[in-house]
CSV table of C-alpha atoms in Angstrom, one decimal:
chain,number,residue,atom,x,y,z
A,11,MET,CA,0.0,0.0,0.0
A,12,GLU,CA,2.9,2.4,0.9
A,13,LEU,CA,4.4,1.8,-2.5
A,14,HIS,CA,1.1,2.5,-4.3
A,15,GLY,CA,0.7,5.7,-2.2
A,16,ALA,CA,4.1,6.9,-3.1
A,17,GLY,CA,3.6,6.2,-6.7
A,18,PHE,CA,0.3,8.0,-6.7
A,19,ARG,CA,1.9,11.0,-5.0
A,20,ARG,CA,4.6,11.0,-7.6
A,21,VAL,CA,2.0,11.0,-10.4
A,22,LEU,CA,0.2,13.9,-8.7
A,23,VAL,CA,3.5,15.9,-8.4
A,24,LEU,CA,4.3,15.2,-12.1
A,25,ALA,CA,0.8,16.4,-13.1
A,26,PHE,CA,1.3,19.6,-11.0
A,27,CYS,CA,4.6,20.3,-12.8
A,28,VAL,CA,3.0,19.7,-16.2
A,29,ALA,CA,0.1,22.0,-15.3
A,30,GLY,CA,2.4,24.6,-14.0
A,31,ILE,CA,4.8,24.7,-16.9
A,32,TRP,CA,2.1,24.6,-19.5
A,33,SER,CA,-0.1,27.3,-17.9
A,34,ALA,CA,2.8,29.6,-17.1
A,35,TYR,CA,4.5,29.4,-20.5
A,36,ILE,CA,1.5,29.1,-22.8
A,37,TYR,CA,0.0,32.2,-21.2
A,38,GLN,CA,3.3,34.0,-21.4
A,39,GLY,CA,3.4,33.2,-25.1
A,40,VAL,CA,-0.2,34.7,-25.5
A,41,LEU,CA,1.0,37.9,-23.6
A,42,GLN,CA,4.2,38.1,-25.7
A,43,GLU,CA,2.2,37.9,-28.9
A,44,THR,CA,-0.4,40.4,-27.6
A,45,VAL,CA,2.4,43.0,-26.7
A,46,SER,CA,4.1,42.6,-30.0
A,47,THR,CA,1.0,42.8,-32.2
A,48,LYS,CA,-1.6,44.7,-30.3
A,49,ARG,CA,-2.3,48.4,-31.1
A,50,PHE,CA,-2.9,50.4,-28.0
A,51,GLY,CA,-4.9,53.5,-27.3
A,52,PRO,CA,-7.1,55.7,-29.6
A,53,ASP,CA,-4.0,56.4,-31.7
A,54,ARG,CA,-3.6,52.6,-32.3
A,55,GLU,CA,0.1,52.7,-31.4
A,56,ARG,CA,2.4,49.7,-31.4
A,57,PHE,CA,4.8,48.8,-28.5
A,58,GLU,CA,8.0,48.9,-30.6
A,59,HIS,CA,10.5,48.4,-27.8
A,60,LEU,CA,10.3,44.7,-27.3
A,61,ALA,CA,13.8,44.5,-25.8
A,62,PHE,CA,12.3,46.1,-22.8
A,63,LEU,CA,10.4,42.9,-22.1
A,64,ASN,CA,13.8,41.2,-21.4
A,65,LEU,CA,14.9,43.9,-19.0
A,66,ALA,CA,11.5,43.7,-17.1
A,67,GLN,CA,11.9,39.9,-17.1
A,68,ASN,CA,15.4,40.2,-15.7
A,69,VAL,CA,14.4,42.5,-12.9
A,70,VAL,CA,11.4,40.3,-11.8
A,71,CYS,CA,13.4,37.1,-12.0
A,72,LEU,CA,16.2,38.7,-10.1
A,73,ILE,CA,13.9,39.8,-7.3
A,74,TRP,CA,12.1,36.3,-7.4
A,75,SER,CA,15.3,34.3,-7.1
A,76,PHE,CA,16.7,36.5,-4.3
A,77,ILE,CA,13.5,35.9,-2.3
A,78,MET,CA,13.6,32.1,-3.0
A,79,ILE,CA,17.3,31.9,-1.9
A,80,LYS,CA,16.4,33.8,1.4
A,81,LEU,CA,13.4,31.5,1.9
A,82,TRP,CA,14.8,28.2,1.0
A,83,SER,CA,18.6,28.4,1.2
A,84,ARG,CA,20.1,26.6,4.2
A,85,GLY,CA,23.2,28.9,4.2
A,86,SER,CA,25.4,26.4,2.2
A,87,SER,CA,28.6,27.9,0.8
A,88,GLY,CA,30.7,26.9,-2.1
A,89,GLY,CA,28.4,28.1,-4.9
A,90,ALA,CA,29.6,30.1,-7.9
A,91,PRO,CA,30.5,33.7,-7.2
A,92,TRP,CA,28.2,36.2,-8.7
A,93,TRP,CA,30.9,37.7,-11.0
A,94,THR,CA,31.4,34.3,-12.8
A,95,TYR,CA,28.3,34.9,-14.8
A,96,TRP,CA,29.4,38.0,-16.6
A,97,SER,CA,30.2,36.3,-20.0
A,98,ALA,CA,27.1,34.1,-20.0
A,99,GLY,CA,25.1,37.2,-19.0
A,100,ILE,CA,26.2,38.9,-22.3
A,101,THR,CA,25.0,36.2,-24.6
A,102,ASN,CA,21.9,35.6,-22.4
A,103,THR,CA,21.1,39.4,-23.0
A,104,ILE,CA,21.8,39.4,-26.7
A,105,GLY,CA,20.2,36.1,-27.6
A,106,PRO,CA,16.7,36.6,-26.1
A,107,ALA,CA,16.7,40.2,-27.4
A,108,MET,CA,17.0,38.9,-30.9
A,109,GLY,CA,14.5,36.2,-30.3
A,110,ILE,CA,11.9,38.7,-29.2
A,111,GLU,CA,12.8,41.2,-31.9
A,112,ALA,CA,11.9,38.6,-34.4
A,113,LEU,CA,8.3,38.9,-33.6
A,114,LYS,CA,8.3,42.2,-35.5
A,115,TYR,CA,9.1,40.3,-38.7
A,116,ILE,CA,7.5,36.7,-38.3
A,117,SER,CA,4.5,35.4,-36.6
A,118,TYR,CA,4.6,33.8,-33.1
A,119,PRO,CA,4.0,30.2,-34.4
A,120,ALA,CA,6.9,30.7,-36.9
A,121,GLN,CA,9.2,32.0,-34.0
A,122,VAL,CA,8.3,29.1,-31.7
A,123,LEU,CA,9.0,26.6,-34.5
A,124,ALA,CA,12.3,28.2,-35.4
A,125,LYS,CA,13.4,28.3,-31.8
A,126,SER,CA,12.5,24.6,-31.4
A,127,SER,CA,15.4,23.7,-33.8
A,128,LYS,CA,18.1,24.2,-31.2
A,129,MET,CA,19.7,20.8,-32.2
A,130,ILE,CA,20.7,22.0,-35.7
A,131,PRO,CA,23.4,24.5,-34.6
A,132,VAL,CA,24.5,22.1,-31.8
A,133,MET,CA,25.1,19.3,-34.3
A,134,LEU,CA,26.6,21.6,-36.9
A,135,MET,CA,29.1,23.0,-34.3
A,136,GLY,CA,29.8,19.5,-33.0
A,137,THR,CA,30.5,18.1,-36.5
A,138,LEU,CA,32.4,21.0,-38.0
A,139,VAL,CA,34.3,22.3,-35.0
A,140,TYR,CA,34.8,19.3,-32.7
A,141,GLY,CA,34.6,16.4,-35.3
A,142,ILE,CA,31.8,14.6,-33.3
A,143,ARG,CA,30.2,11.8,-35.2
A,144,TYR,CA,26.4,11.3,-34.6
A,145,THR,CA,24.3,8.3,-35.2
A,146,PHE,CA,21.9,7.9,-38.2
A,147,PRO,CA,18.8,8.4,-35.9
A,148,GLU,CA,20.2,11.6,-34.6
A,149,TYR,CA,20.8,12.9,-38.1
A,150,LEU,CA,17.3,11.9,-39.0
A,151,CYS,CA,15.9,13.9,-36.1
A,152,THR,CA,17.8,16.9,-37.3
A,153,LEU,CA,16.7,16.4,-40.9
A,154,LEU,CA,13.0,16.2,-39.8
A,155,VAL,CA,13.3,19.4,-37.8
A,156,ALA,CA,15.3,21.3,-40.4
A,157,GLY,CA,12.9,20.2,-43.2
A,158,GLY,CA,9.8,21.2,-41.1
A,159,VAL,CA,11.2,24.7,-40.3
A,160,SER,CA,12.3,25.3,-43.9
A,161,ALA,CA,8.9,24.1,-45.3
A,162,PHE,CA,7.1,26.3,-42.8
A,163,ALA,CA,9.2,29.3,-43.8
A,164,LEU,CA,8.6,28.7,-47.5
A,165,SER,CA,4.9,28.3,-47.1
A,166,LYS,CA,2.6,31.2,-47.8
A,167,THR,CA,1.6,33.1,-44.7
A,168,SER,CA,-2.0,34.3,-44.5
A,169,LEU,CA,-2.7,38.0,-45.2
A,170,LYS,CA,-4.4,38.2,-41.8
A,171,THR,CA,-1.2,37.1,-40.0
A,172,ILE,CA,1.0,39.4,-42.0
A,173,SER,CA,-1.2,42.4,-41.3
A,174,LYS,CA,-0.4,42.0,-37.5
A,175,LEU,CA,3.3,42.2,-37.9
A,176,ALA,CA,5.1,45.5,-37.5
A,177,HIS,CA,7.6,45.0,-40.3
A,178,PRO,CA,7.0,41.7,-42.2
A,179,ASN,CA,10.4,40.3,-43.2
A,180,ALA,CA,10.7,36.5,-43.0
A,181,PRO,CA,14.4,36.1,-43.8
A,182,LEU,CA,15.3,38.7,-41.1
A,183,GLY,CA,12.9,37.2,-38.6
A,184,TYR,CA,14.2,33.6,-39.0
A,185,GLY,CA,17.8,34.9,-39.0
A,186,LEU,CA,17.3,36.6,-35.7
A,187,CYS,CA,15.8,33.3,-34.3
A,188,PHE,CA,18.8,31.2,-35.4
A,189,LEU,CA,21.3,33.8,-34.0
A,190,ASN,CA,19.3,33.5,-30.8
A,191,LEU,CA,19.9,29.8,-30.8
A,192,ALA,CA,23.6,30.3,-31.4
A,193,PHE,CA,23.9,32.7,-28.4
A,194,ASP,CA,21.8,30.2,-26.3
A,195,GLY,CA,24.3,27.5,-27.1
A,196,PHE,CA,27.2,29.5,-25.7
A,197,THR,CA,25.1,30.5,-22.7
A,198,ASN,CA,24.2,26.9,-21.9
A,199,ALA,CA,27.8,25.8,-22.3
A,200,THR,CA,29.0,28.5,-20.0
A,201,GLN,CA,26.4,27.6,-17.4
A,202,ASP,CA,27.4,23.9,-17.5
A,203,SER,CA,31.1,24.9,-17.1
A,204,ILE,CA,30.1,27.1,-14.0
A,205,SER,CA,28.1,24.2,-12.5
A,206,ALA,CA,31.1,21.7,-13.0
A,207,ARG,CA,33.6,24.2,-11.4
A,208,TYR,CA,31.2,24.9,-8.5
A,209,PRO,CA,29.1,21.8,-7.8
A,210,LYS,CA,27.3,23.3,-4.9
A,211,THR,CA,25.7,26.0,-7.1
A,212,SER,CA,21.9,25.8,-6.9
A,213,ALA,CA,19.4,26.6,-9.7
A,214,TRP,CA,18.4,29.7,-7.7
A,215,ASP,CA,22.1,30.8,-7.6
A,216,ILE,CA,22.3,30.5,-11.4
A,217,MET,CA,18.9,32.3,-11.9
A,218,LEU,CA,20.2,35.1,-9.6
A,219,GLY,CA,23.6,35.5,-11.2
A,220,MET,CA,22.3,35.3,-14.8
A,221,ASN,CA,19.5,37.9,-14.1
A,222,LEU,CA,21.9,40.2,-12.2
A,223,TRP,CA,24.1,40.5,-15.2
A,224,GLY,CA,21.2,40.6,-17.6
A,225,THR,CA,19.7,43.5,-15.6
A,226,ILE,CA,23.0,45.4,-15.7
A,227,TYR,CA,23.5,44.9,-19.4
A,228,ASN,CA,19.9,45.7,-20.4
A,229,MET,CA,19.8,48.8,-18.1
A,230,VAL,CA,23.0,50.1,-19.9
A,231,TYR,CA,21.4,49.3,-23.3
A,232,MET,CA,17.9,50.7,-22.5
A,233,PHE,CA,18.9,53.8,-20.3
A,234,GLY,CA,22.6,54.3,-21.0
A,235,TRP,CA,22.2,57.5,-22.9
A,236,PRO,CA,19.6,60.4,-23.2
A,237,GLN,CA,18.0,59.0,-26.4
A,238,ALA,CA,18.0,55.4,-25.3
A,239,SER,CA,14.8,53.4,-26.1
A,240,GLY,CA,14.1,52.5,-22.5
A,241,PHE,CA,12.8,56.1,-21.7
A,242,GLU,CA,10.3,55.8,-24.6
A,243,ALA,CA,9.2,52.3,-23.4
A,244,VAL,CA,8.6,53.7,-19.9
A,245,GLN,CA,6.6,56.6,-21.3
A,246,PHE,CA,4.5,54.3,-23.5
A,247,CYS,CA,3.6,52.2,-20.4
A,248,LYS,CA,2.6,55.3,-18.5
A,249,GLN,CA,0.3,56.3,-21.4
A,250,HIS,CA,-1.1,52.8,-21.9
A,251,PRO,CA,-1.3,51.1,-18.5
A,252,GLU,CA,-2.9,48.0,-20.1
A,253,ALA,CA,0.6,47.5,-21.9
A,254,ALA,CA,2.4,47.8,-18.6
A,255,TRP,CA,0.0,45.2,-16.9
A,256,ASP,CA,0.6,42.8,-19.8
A,257,ILE,CA,4.4,43.2,-19.5
A,258,PHE,CA,4.2,42.6,-15.7
A,259,LEU,CA,2.1,39.4,-16.2
A,260,TYR,CA,4.5,38.2,-18.9
A,261,CYS,CA,7.5,38.6,-16.4
A,262,LEU,CA,5.5,36.9,-13.5
A,263,CYS,CA,4.7,34.0,-15.8
A,264,GLY,CA,8.4,33.6,-16.6
A,265,ALA,CA,9.4,33.5,-13.0
A,266,VAL,CA,6.6,31.1,-12.0
A,267,GLY,CA,7.6,28.9,-14.9
A,268,GLN,CA,11.1,28.7,-13.8
A,269,ASN,CA,9.9,27.4,-10.4
A,270,PHE,CA,8.1,24.5,-12.1
A,271,ILE,CA,11.1,23.7,-14.3
A,272,PHE,CA,13.4,23.5,-11.3
A,273,LEU,CA,10.9,21.3,-9.5
A,274,THR,CA,10.5,19.0,-12.5
A,275,ILE,CA,14.3,18.6,-13.0
A,276,SER,CA,14.9,18.0,-9.3
A,277,ARG,CA,12.2,15.3,-9.0
A,278,PHE,CA,12.0,13.7,-12.5
A,279,GLY,CA,15.2,14.7,-14.4
A,280,SER,CA,16.0,16.8,-17.4
A,281,LEU,CA,14.4,14.3,-19.9
A,282,ALA,CA,11.0,14.7,-18.3
A,283,ASN,CA,11.4,18.5,-18.4
A,284,THR,CA,12.5,18.4,-22.1
A,285,THR,CA,9.4,16.3,-22.9
A,286,ILE,CA,7.0,18.7,-21.0
A,287,THR,CA,8.5,21.9,-22.6
A,288,THR,CA,8.5,20.4,-26.1
A,289,THR,CA,4.8,19.4,-25.9
A,290,ARG,CA,4.1,22.9,-24.4
A,291,LYS,CA,5.6,24.5,-27.5
A,292,PHE,CA,3.3,22.5,-29.8
A,293,VAL,CA,0.3,23.5,-27.6
A,294,SER,CA,1.4,27.1,-27.8
A,295,ILE,CA,1.2,27.0,-31.6
A,296,VAL,CA,-2.2,25.5,-31.5
A,297,VAL,CA,-3.4,28.2,-28.9
A,298,SER,CA,-1.9,31.0,-31.0
A,299,SER,CA,-3.7,29.6,-34.2
A,300,LEU,CA,-7.1,29.3,-32.5
A,301,LEU,CA,-7.1,32.3,-30.0
A,302,SER,CA,-4.9,34.9,-31.6
A,303,GLY,CA,-6.2,34.6,-35.1
A,304,ASN,CA,-3.0,33.2,-36.8
A,305,PRO,CA,-4.5,30.7,-39.2
A,306,LEU,CA,-2.2,28.1,-40.5
A,307,SER,CA,-2.5,26.4,-43.8
A,308,THR,CA,-2.5,22.6,-44.3
A,309,LYS,CA,1.1,22.7,-45.5
A,310,GLN,CA,2.1,24.7,-42.4
A,311,TRP,CA,0.4,22.3,-40.1
A,312,GLY,CA,2.3,19.5,-41.9
A,313,SER,CA,5.5,21.4,-41.2
A,314,VAL,CA,4.6,21.7,-37.6
A,315,ILE,CA,3.9,18.0,-37.2
A,316,MET,CA,7.2,17.2,-39.0
A,317,VAL,CA,9.2,19.4,-36.5
A,318,PHE,CA,7.6,17.9,-33.5
A,319,SER,CA,7.9,14.4,-34.9
A,320,GLY,CA,11.6,15.0,-35.0
A,321,LEU,CA,11.7,16.4,-31.5
A,322,SER,CA,9.7,13.5,-30.2
A,323,TYR,CA,12.0,11.0,-31.8
A,324,GLN,CA,15.0,12.9,-30.2
A,325,ILE,CA,13.3,12.6,-26.7
A,326,TYR,CA,12.7,8.9,-27.4
A,327,LEU,CA,16.4,8.4,-28.3
A,328,LYS,CA,17.5,10.1,-25.1
A,329,TRP,CA,15.1,7.9,-23.1
A,330,ARG,CA,16.6,4.7,-24.7
A,331,LYS,CA,20.1,5.9,-23.9
A,332,LEU,CA,19.2,6.7,-20.3
A,333,GLN,CA,17.7,3.2,-20.0
A,334,ARG,CA,20.8,1.5,-21.3
A,335,LEU,CA,23.0,3.6,-18.9
A,336,GLN,CA,20.8,2.6,-16.0
A,337,LYS,CA,21.1,-1.1,-16.9
A,338,LYS,CA,24.8,-0.8,-16.9
A,339,ARG,CA,24.9,0.6,-13.5
A,340,LYS,CA,22.8,-2.1,-12.0
A,341,PRO,CA,24.9,-4.7,-10.1
A,342,MET,CA,25.0,-8.2,-11.6
């Protein structure tokens, strides 16, 4: 009975994590799309300063992680010093800024799909720079994802979707997304290096360090000179309180979502987290198509299914690899 009770509780915790990640990030996606496409006030003005979202997100997550450390930290030392995050902070500032700027040029479903192809630059760098050889199934995953993103990009976008964009320009939008992925790759590698050098570093420590430097860099970029765009963004929010409220909720969703990601990884591992976040991206595209009025053609839906088939196969390959490693570790 105790085993059944423990198993049931584990299922409940997993369901709680799935609901938390899905609700936080799907709603954040809706808010991100709203802020980037909505026209505010009687003058029908657009919020053009999308990089301001990243600064606001940094500030909220910085405060959130500080509070979490004070509430839950047991005073353990040995974590990474705050200054070690300075280089990762640079790429973590530039990358997301490019990703969010892409929404001026391509639709939200196109951005989600492009940013789902993280494996492509990773495998390209691994093959060309480090001479890593991948298996045929791994190449097949990459081919499905790359083919799906390419087919989606080449498909005709509806006039209704194009009319919502500030400056429709598909090559520039996809280019910004792939640069975002490249910078994310460096950020992830640097974070892994820091965690390896300082094993006692907690997820909250990383969140605090990354957002501290992100806040510093974004403050310089947004408010570092008299004509900087941050002043205009603040003025816009003063004139249109509904935009300020959407931005605040967007940031809060990001902070809450991080909580659930940390909980999922600590209880169920990174593979479970990857599975949940990947399915969330698919649901985000469906929600955007149904609620936000971004109709997708049959060819585009085929491209979406192609991409997520590749991502699902990649998750299955990781699961199989994990199972083999666990069997090897079991005593004979």
